[in-house]
Short mmCIF file of N, CA and C in Angstrom, two decimals:
data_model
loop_
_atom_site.label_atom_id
_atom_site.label_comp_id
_atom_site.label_asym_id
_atom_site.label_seq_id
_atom_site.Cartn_x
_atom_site.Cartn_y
_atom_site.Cartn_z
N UNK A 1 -164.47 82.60 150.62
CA UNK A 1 -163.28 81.79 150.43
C UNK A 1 -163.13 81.29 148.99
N UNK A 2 -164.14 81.35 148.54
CA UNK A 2 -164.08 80.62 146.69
C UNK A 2 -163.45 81.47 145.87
N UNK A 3 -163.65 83.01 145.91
CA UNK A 3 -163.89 83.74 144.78
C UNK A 3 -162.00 84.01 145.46
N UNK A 4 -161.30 84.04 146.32
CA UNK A 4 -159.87 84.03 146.33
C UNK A 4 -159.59 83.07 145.74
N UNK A 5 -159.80 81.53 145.60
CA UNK A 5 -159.09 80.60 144.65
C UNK A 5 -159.42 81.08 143.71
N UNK A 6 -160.63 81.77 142.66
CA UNK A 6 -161.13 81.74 141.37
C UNK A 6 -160.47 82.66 141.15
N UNK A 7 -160.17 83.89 141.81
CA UNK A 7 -158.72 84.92 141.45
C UNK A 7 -157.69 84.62 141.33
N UNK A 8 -157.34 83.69 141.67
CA UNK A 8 -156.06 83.06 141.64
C UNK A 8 -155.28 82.22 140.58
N UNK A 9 -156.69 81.76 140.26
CA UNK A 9 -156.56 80.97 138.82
C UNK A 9 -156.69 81.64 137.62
N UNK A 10 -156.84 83.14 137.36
CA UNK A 10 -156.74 83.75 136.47
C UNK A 10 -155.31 83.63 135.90
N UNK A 11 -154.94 83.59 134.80
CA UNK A 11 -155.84 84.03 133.27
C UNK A 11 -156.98 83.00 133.13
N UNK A 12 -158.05 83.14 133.41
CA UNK A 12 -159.39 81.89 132.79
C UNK A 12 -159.75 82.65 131.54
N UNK A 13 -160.61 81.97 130.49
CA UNK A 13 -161.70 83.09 129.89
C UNK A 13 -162.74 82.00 129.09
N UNK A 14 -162.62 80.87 129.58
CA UNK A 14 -164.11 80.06 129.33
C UNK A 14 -164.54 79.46 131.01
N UNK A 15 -166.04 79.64 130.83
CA UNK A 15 -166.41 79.31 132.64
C UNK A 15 -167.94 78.75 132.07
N UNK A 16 -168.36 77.54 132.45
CA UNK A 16 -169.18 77.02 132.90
C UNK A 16 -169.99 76.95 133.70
N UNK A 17 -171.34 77.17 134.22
CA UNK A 17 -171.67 77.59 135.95
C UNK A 17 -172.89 76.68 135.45
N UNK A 18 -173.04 75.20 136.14
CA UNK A 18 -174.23 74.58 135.76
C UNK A 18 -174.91 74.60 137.37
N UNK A 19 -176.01 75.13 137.02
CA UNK A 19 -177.29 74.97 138.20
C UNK A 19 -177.16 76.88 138.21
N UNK A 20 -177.24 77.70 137.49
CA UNK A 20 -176.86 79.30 138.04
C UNK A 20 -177.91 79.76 139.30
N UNK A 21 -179.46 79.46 139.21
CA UNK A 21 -179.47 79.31 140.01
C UNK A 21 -180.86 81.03 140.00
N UNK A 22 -181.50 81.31 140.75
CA UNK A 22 -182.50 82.73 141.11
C UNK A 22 -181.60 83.74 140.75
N UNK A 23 -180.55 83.65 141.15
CA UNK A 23 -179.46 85.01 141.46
C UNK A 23 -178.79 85.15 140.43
N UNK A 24 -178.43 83.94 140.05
CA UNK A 24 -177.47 84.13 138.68
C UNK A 24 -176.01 84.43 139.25
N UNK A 25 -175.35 84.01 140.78
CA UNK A 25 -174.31 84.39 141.37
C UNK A 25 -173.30 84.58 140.96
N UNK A 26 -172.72 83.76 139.99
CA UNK A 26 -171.19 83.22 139.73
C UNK A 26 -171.02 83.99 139.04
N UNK A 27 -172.01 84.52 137.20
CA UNK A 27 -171.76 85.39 136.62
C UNK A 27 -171.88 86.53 137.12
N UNK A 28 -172.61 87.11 138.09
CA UNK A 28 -172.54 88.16 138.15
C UNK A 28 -171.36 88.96 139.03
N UNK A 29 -170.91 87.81 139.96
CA UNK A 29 -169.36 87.74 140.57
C UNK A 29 -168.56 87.99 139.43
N UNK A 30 -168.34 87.18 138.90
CA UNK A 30 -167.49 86.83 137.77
C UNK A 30 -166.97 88.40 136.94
N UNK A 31 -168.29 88.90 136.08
CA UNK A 31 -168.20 90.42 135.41
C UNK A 31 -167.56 90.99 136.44
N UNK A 32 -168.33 91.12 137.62
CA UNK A 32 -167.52 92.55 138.78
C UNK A 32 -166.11 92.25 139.00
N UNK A 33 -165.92 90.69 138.90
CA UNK A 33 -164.16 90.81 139.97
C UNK A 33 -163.28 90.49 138.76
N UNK A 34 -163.49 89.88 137.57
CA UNK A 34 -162.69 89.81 136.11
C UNK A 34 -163.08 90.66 134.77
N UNK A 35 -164.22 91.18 134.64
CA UNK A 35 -164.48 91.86 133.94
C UNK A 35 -164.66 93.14 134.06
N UNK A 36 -163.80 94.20 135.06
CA UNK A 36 -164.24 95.23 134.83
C UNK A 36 -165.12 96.09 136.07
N UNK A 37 -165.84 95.15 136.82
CA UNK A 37 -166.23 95.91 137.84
C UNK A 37 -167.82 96.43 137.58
N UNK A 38 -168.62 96.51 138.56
CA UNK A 38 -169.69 96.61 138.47
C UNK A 38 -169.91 97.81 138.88
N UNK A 39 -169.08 98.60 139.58
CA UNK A 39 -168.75 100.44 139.48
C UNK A 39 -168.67 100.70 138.48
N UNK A 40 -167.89 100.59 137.62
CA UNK A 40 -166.72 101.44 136.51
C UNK A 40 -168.25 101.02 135.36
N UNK A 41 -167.95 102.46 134.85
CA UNK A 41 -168.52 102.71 133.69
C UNK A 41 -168.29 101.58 132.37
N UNK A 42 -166.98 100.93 132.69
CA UNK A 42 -166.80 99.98 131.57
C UNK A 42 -167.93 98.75 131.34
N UNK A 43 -168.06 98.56 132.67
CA UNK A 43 -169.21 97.43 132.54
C UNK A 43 -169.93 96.95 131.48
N UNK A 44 -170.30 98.49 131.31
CA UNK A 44 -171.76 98.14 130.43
C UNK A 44 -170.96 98.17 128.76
N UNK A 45 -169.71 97.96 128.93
CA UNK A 45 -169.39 98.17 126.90
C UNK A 45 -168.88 96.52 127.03
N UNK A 46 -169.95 95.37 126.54
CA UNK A 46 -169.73 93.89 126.99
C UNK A 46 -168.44 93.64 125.92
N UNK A 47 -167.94 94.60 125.07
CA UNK A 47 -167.04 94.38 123.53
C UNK A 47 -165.69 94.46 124.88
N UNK A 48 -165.48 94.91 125.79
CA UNK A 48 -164.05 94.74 126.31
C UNK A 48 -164.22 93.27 127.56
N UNK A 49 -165.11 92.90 127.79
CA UNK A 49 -165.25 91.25 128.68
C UNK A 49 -164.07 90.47 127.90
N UNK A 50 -163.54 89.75 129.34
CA UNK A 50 -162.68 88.79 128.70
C UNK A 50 -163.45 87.21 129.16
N UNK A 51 -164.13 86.73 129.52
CA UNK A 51 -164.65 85.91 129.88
C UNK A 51 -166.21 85.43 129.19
N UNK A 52 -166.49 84.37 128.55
CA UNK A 52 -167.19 83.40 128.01
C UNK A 52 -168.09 82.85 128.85
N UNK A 53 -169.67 83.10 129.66
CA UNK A 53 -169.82 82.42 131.00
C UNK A 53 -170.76 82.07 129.94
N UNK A 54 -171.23 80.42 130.27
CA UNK A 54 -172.21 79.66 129.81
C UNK A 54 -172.73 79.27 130.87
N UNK A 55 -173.80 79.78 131.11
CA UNK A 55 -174.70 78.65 132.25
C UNK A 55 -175.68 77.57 132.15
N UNK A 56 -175.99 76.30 132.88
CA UNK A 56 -177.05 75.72 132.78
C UNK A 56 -178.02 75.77 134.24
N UNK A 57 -179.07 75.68 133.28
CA UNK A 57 -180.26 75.63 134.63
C UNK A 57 -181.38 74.83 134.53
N UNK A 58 -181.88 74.02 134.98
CA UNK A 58 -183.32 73.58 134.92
C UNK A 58 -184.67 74.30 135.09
N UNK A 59 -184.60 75.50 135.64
CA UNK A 59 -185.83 75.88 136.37
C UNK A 59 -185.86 77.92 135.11
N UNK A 60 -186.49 77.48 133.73
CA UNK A 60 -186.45 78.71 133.18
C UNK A 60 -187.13 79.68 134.05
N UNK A 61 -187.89 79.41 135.07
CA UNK A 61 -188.67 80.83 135.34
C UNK A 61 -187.63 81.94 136.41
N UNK A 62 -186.19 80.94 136.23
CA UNK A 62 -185.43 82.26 137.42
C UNK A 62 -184.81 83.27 136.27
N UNK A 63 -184.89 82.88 134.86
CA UNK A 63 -184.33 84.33 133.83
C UNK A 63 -184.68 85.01 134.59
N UNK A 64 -183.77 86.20 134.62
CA UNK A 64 -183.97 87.65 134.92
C UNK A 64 -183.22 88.49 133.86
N UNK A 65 -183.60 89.91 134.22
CA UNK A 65 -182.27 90.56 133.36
C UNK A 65 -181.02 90.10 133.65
N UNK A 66 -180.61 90.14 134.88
CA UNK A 66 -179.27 89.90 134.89
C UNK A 66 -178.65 88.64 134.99
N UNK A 67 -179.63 87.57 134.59
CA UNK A 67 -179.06 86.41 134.09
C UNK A 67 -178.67 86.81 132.56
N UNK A 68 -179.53 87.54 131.85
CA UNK A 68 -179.44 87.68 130.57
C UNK A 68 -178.34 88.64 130.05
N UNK A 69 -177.72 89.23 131.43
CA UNK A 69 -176.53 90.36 131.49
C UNK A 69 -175.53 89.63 131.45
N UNK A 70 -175.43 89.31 132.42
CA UNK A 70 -173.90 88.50 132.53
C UNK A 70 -173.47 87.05 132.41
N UNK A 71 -174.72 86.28 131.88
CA UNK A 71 -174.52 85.20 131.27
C UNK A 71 -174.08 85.36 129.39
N UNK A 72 -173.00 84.68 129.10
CA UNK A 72 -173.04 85.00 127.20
C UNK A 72 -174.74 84.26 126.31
N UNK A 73 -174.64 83.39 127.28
CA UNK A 73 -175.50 81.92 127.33
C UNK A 73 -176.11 81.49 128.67
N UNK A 74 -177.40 80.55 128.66
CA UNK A 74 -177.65 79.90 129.64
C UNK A 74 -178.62 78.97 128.99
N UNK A 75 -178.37 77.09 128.89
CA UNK A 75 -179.10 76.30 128.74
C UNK A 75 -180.05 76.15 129.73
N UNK A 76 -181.76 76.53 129.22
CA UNK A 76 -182.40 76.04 130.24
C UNK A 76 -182.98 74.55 129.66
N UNK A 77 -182.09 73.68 130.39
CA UNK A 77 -182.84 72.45 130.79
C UNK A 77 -181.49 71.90 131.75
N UNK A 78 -182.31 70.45 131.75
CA UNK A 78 -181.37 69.43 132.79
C UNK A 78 -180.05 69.57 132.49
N UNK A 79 -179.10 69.39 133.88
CA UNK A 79 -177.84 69.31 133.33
C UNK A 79 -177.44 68.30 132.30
N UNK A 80 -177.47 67.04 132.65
CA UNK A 80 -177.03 66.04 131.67
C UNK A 80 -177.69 66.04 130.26
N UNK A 81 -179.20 66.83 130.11
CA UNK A 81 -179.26 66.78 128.52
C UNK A 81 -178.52 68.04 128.02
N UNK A 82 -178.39 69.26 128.73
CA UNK A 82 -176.95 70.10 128.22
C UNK A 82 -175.89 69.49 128.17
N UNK A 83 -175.29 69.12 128.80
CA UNK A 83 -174.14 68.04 128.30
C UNK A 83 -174.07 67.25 127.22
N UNK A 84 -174.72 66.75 127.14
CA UNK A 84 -175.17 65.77 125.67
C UNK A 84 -175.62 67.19 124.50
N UNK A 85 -176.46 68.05 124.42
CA UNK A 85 -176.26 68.87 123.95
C UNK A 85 -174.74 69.58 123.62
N UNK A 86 -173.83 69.69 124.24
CA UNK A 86 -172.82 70.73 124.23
C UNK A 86 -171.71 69.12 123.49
N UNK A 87 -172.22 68.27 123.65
CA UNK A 87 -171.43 67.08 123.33
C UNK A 87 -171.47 66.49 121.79
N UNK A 88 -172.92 66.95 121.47
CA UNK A 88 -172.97 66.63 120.16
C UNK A 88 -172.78 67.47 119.08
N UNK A 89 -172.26 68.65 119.43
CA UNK A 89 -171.54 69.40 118.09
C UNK A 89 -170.48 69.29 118.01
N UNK A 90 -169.94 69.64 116.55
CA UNK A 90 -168.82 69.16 115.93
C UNK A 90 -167.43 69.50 116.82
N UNK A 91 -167.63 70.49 117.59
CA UNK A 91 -166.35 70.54 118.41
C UNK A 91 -166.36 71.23 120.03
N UNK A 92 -166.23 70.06 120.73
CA UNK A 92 -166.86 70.43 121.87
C UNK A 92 -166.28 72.00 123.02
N UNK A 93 -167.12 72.52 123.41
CA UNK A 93 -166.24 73.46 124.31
C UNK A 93 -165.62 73.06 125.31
N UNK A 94 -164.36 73.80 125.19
CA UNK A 94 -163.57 73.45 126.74
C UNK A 94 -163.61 74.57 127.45
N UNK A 95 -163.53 74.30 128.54
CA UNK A 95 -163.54 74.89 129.84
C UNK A 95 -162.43 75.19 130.59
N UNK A 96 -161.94 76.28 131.18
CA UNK A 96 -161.40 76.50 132.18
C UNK A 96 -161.27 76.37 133.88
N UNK A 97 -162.69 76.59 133.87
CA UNK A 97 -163.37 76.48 134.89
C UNK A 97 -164.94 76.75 135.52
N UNK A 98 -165.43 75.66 136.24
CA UNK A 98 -166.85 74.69 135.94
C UNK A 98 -167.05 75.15 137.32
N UNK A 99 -168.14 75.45 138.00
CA UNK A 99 -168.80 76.08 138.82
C UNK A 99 -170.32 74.94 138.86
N UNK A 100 -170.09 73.81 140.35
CA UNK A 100 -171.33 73.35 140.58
C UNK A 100 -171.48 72.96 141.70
N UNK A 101 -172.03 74.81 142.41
CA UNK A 101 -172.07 74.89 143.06
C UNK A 101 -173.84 74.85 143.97
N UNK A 102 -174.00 73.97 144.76
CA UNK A 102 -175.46 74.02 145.30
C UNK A 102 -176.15 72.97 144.35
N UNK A 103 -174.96 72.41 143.66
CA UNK A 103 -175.94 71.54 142.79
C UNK A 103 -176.43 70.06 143.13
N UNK A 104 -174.76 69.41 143.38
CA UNK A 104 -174.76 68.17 143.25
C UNK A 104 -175.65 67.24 144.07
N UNK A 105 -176.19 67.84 145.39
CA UNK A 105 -176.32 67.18 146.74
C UNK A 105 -178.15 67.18 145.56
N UNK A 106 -178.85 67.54 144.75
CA UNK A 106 -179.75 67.44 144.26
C UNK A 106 -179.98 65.98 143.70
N UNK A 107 -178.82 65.34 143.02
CA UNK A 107 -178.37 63.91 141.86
C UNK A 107 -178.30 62.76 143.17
N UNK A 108 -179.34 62.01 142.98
CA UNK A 108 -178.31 60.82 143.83
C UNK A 108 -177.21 60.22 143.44
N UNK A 109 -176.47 59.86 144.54
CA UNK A 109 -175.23 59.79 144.45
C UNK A 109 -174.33 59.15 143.41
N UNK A 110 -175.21 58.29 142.84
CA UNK A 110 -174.18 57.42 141.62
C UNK A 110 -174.80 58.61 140.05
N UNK A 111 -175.53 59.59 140.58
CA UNK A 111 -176.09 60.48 139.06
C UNK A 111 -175.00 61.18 139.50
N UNK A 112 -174.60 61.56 140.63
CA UNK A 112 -173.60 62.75 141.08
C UNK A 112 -171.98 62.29 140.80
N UNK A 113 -171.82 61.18 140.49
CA UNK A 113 -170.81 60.69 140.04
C UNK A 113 -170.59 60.80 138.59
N UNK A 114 -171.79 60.62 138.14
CA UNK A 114 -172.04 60.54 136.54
C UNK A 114 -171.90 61.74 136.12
N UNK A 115 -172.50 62.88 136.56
CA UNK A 115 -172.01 64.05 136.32
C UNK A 115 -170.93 64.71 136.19
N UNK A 116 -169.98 64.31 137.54
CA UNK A 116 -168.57 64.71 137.16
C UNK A 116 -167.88 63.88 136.53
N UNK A 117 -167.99 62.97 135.95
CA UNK A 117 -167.39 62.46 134.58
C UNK A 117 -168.01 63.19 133.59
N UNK A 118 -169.04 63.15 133.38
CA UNK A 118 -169.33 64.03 131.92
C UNK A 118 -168.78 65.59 131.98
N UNK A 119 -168.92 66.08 133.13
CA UNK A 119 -168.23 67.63 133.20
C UNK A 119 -166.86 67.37 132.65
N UNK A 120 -165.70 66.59 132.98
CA UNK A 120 -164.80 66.78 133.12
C UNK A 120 -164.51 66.46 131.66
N UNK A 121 -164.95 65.85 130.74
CA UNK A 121 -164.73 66.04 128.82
C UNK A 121 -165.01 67.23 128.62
N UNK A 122 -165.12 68.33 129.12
CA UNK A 122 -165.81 69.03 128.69
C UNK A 122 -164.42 70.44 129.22
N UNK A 123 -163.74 69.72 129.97
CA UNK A 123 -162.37 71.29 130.85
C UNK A 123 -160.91 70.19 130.30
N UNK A 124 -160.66 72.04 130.32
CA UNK A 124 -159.07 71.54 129.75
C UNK A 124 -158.29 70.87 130.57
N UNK A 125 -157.07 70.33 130.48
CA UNK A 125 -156.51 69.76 131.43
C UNK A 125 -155.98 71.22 132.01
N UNK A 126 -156.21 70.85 133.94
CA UNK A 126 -155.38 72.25 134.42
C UNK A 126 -156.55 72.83 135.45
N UNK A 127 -157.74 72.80 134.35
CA UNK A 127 -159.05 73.41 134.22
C UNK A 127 -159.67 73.01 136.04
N UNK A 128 -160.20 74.34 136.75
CA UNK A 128 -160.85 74.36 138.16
C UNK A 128 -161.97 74.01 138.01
N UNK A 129 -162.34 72.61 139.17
CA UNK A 129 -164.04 72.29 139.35
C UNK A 129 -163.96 73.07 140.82
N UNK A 130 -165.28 73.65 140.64
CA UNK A 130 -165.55 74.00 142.09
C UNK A 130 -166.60 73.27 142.58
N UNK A 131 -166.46 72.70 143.23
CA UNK A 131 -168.02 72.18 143.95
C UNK A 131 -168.19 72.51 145.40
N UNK A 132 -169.85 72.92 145.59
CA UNK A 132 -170.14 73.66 147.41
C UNK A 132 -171.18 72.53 147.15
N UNK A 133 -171.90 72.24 148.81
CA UNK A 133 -172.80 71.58 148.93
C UNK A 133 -172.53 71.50 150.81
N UNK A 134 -174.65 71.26 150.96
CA UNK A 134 -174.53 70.42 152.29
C UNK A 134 -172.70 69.71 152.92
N UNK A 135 -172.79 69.81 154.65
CA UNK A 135 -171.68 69.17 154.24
C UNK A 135 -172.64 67.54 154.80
N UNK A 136 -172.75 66.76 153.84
CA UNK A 136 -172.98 65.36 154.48
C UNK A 136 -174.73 65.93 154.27
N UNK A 137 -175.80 64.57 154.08
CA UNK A 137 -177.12 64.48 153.78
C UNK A 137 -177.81 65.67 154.51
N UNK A 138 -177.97 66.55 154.13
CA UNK A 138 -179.63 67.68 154.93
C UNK A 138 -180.76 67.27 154.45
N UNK A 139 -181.66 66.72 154.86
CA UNK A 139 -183.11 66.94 154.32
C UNK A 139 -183.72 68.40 153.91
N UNK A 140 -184.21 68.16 152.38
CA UNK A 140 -184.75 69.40 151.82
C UNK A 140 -185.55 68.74 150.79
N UNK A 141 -187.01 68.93 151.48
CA UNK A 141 -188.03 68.65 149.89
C UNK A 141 -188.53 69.06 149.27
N UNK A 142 -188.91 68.87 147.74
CA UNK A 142 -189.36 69.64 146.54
C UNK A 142 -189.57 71.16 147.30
N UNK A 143 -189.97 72.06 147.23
CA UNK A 143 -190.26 73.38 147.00
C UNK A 143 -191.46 73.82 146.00
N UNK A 144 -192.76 74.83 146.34
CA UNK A 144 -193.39 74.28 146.03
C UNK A 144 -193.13 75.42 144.58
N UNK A 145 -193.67 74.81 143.09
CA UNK A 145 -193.33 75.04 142.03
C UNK A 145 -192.26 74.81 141.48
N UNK A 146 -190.78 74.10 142.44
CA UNK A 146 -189.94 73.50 141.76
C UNK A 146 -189.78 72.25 142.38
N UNK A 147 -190.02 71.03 142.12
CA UNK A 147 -189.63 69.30 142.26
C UNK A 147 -188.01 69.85 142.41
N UNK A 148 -186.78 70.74 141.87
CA UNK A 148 -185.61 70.09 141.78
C UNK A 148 -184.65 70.30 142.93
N UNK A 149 -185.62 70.92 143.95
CA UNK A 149 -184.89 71.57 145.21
C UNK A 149 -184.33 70.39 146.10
N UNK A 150 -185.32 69.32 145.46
CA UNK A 150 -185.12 68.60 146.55
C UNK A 150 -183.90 67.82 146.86
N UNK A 151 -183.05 67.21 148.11
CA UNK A 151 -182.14 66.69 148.13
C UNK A 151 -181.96 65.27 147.90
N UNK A 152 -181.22 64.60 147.57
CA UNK A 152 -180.87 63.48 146.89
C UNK A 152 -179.93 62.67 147.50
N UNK A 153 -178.94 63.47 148.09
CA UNK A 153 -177.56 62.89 148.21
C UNK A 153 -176.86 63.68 149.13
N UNK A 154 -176.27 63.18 149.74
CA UNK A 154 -175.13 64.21 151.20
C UNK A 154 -173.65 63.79 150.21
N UNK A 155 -172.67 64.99 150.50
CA UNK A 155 -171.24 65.24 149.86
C UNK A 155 -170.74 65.26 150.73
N UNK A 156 -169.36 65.11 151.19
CA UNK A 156 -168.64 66.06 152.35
C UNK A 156 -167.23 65.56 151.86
N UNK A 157 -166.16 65.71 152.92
CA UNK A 157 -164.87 65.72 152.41
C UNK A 157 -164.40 64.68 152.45
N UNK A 158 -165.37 63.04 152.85
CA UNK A 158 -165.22 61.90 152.82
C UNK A 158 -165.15 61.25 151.23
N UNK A 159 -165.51 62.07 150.12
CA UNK A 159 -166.06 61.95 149.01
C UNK A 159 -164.80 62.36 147.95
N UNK A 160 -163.76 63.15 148.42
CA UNK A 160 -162.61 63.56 147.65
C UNK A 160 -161.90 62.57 146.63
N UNK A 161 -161.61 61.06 147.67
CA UNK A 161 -161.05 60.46 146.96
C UNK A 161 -161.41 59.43 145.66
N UNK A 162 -163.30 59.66 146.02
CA UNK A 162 -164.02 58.76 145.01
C UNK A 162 -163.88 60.13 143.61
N UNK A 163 -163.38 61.35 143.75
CA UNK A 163 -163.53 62.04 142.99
C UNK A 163 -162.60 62.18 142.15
N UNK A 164 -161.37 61.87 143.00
CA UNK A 164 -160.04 62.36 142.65
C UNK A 164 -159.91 60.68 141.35
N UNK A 165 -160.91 59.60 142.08
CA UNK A 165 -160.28 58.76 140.62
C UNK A 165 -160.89 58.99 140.01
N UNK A 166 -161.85 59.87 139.46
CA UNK A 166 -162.48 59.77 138.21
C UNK A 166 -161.75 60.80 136.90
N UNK A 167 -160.38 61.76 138.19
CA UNK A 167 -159.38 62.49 137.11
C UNK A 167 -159.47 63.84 137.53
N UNK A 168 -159.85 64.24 138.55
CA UNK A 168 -159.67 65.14 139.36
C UNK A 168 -158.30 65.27 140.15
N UNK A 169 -157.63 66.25 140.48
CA UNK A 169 -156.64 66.55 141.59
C UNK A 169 -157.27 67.18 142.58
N UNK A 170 -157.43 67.06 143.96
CA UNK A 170 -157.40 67.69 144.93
C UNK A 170 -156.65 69.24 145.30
N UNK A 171 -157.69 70.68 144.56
CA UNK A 171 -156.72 71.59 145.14
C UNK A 171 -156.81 72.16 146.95
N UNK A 172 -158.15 72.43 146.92
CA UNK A 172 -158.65 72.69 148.23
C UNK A 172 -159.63 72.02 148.63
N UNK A 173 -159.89 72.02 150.19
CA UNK A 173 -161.22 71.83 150.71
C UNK A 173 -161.44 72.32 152.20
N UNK A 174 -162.45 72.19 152.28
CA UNK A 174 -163.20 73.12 153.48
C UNK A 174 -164.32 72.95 153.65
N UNK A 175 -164.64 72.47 155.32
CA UNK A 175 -165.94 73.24 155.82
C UNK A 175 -165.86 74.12 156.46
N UNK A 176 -167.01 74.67 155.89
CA UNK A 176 -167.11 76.45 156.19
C UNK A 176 -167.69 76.49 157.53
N UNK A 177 -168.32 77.76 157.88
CA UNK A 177 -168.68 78.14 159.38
C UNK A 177 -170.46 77.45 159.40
N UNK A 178 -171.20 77.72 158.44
CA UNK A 178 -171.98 77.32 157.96
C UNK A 178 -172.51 75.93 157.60
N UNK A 179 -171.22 75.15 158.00
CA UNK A 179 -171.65 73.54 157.66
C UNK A 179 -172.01 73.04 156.31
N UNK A 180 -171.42 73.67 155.43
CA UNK A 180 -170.83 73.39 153.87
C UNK A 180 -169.91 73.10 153.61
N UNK A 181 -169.76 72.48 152.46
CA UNK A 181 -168.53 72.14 151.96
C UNK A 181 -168.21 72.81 150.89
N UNK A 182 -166.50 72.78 150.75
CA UNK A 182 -166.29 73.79 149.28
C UNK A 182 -164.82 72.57 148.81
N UNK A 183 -165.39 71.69 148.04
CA UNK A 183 -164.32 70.92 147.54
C UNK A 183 -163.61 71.79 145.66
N UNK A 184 -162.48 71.52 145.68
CA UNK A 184 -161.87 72.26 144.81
C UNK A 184 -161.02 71.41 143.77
N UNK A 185 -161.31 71.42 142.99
CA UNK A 185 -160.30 70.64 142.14
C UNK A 185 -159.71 70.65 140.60
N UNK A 186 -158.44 70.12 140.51
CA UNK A 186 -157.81 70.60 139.17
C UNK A 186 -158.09 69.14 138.17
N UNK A 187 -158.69 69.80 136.87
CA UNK A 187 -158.26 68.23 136.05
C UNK A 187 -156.78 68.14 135.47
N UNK A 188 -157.10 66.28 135.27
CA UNK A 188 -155.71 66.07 135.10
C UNK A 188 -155.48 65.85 133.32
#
């Protein structure tokens, strides 16, 4: 259901994906369904990509090649010191659209607030947040070799309107079959 809104919102060509994650999902979505296709021979000539994907991650040991493929970039550390990173040069990047997905339910809840204020200096006005998560608190602890698995905070669609004042619009939302949430939103 995501990757039809993220088609939809094309023309994009700056994307953000903080938390990318083992798989490296979003970019590697991203190349196949806007760049060209992961069939087509074009793929591999990165000089015709129209899309800019920067990722952040905490956990360097999920590099793979194909983080290193279809990411332009990927900060490995915490989200908020990438932010502050991406904040303190002379001219900050904007965004089209910010991908944080599987992340937030990690931040307790007033860090998870703090976050989407700092994301949102960072996207143009117009610009798509996507956020997935638990729907509402799951217990999940550390994992062993990563502390950041663990859960922090429950989201669900009770949470829209604490979002929508921080300068968000409400485009979509949904729980899925799966008992997730996929909140969607435009800045203003």
């Amino acid at each position: 259901p995501i990757m039809r809104h993220v088609l939809e919102a094309q023309p994009f060509t700056d994307v953000l994906d903080i938390g990318v994650g083992e798989a490296g999902l979003w970019g590697f979505m991203l190349r196949d369904k806007c760049d060209g296709g992961m069939q087509q021979r074009t793929f591999r000539d990165t000089s015709t990509w129209k899309l800019k994907i920067l990722g952040i991650e905490i956990m360097e040991m999920y590099n793979t090649v194909i983080h290193q493929f279809c990411y332009d970039k990927i900060l490995w550390m915490d989200a908020f010191d990438a932010l502050d990173d991406l904040g303190g040069r002379s001219c900050d990047p904007k965004f089209d659209m910010v991908f944080l997905t599987s992340v937030i339910e990690h931040f307790e809840k007033d860090k998870g607030f703090e976050l989407l204020k700092r994301i949102k200096k960072f996207m143009r006005n117009g610009a798509m947040l996507i956020i997935t998560s638990p729907n509402g608190y799951q217990v999940q602890p550390p994992t062993p070799g990563n502390p950041h698995e663990e859960h922090l905070s429950g989201w669900g669609l009770d949470d829209i309107d604490m979002i929508a004042q921080i300068g968000y619009i409400p485009h979509h939302s949904e729980v899925t079959y799966d008992d997730r949430v996929i909140m969607i939103f435009k800045r203003r």
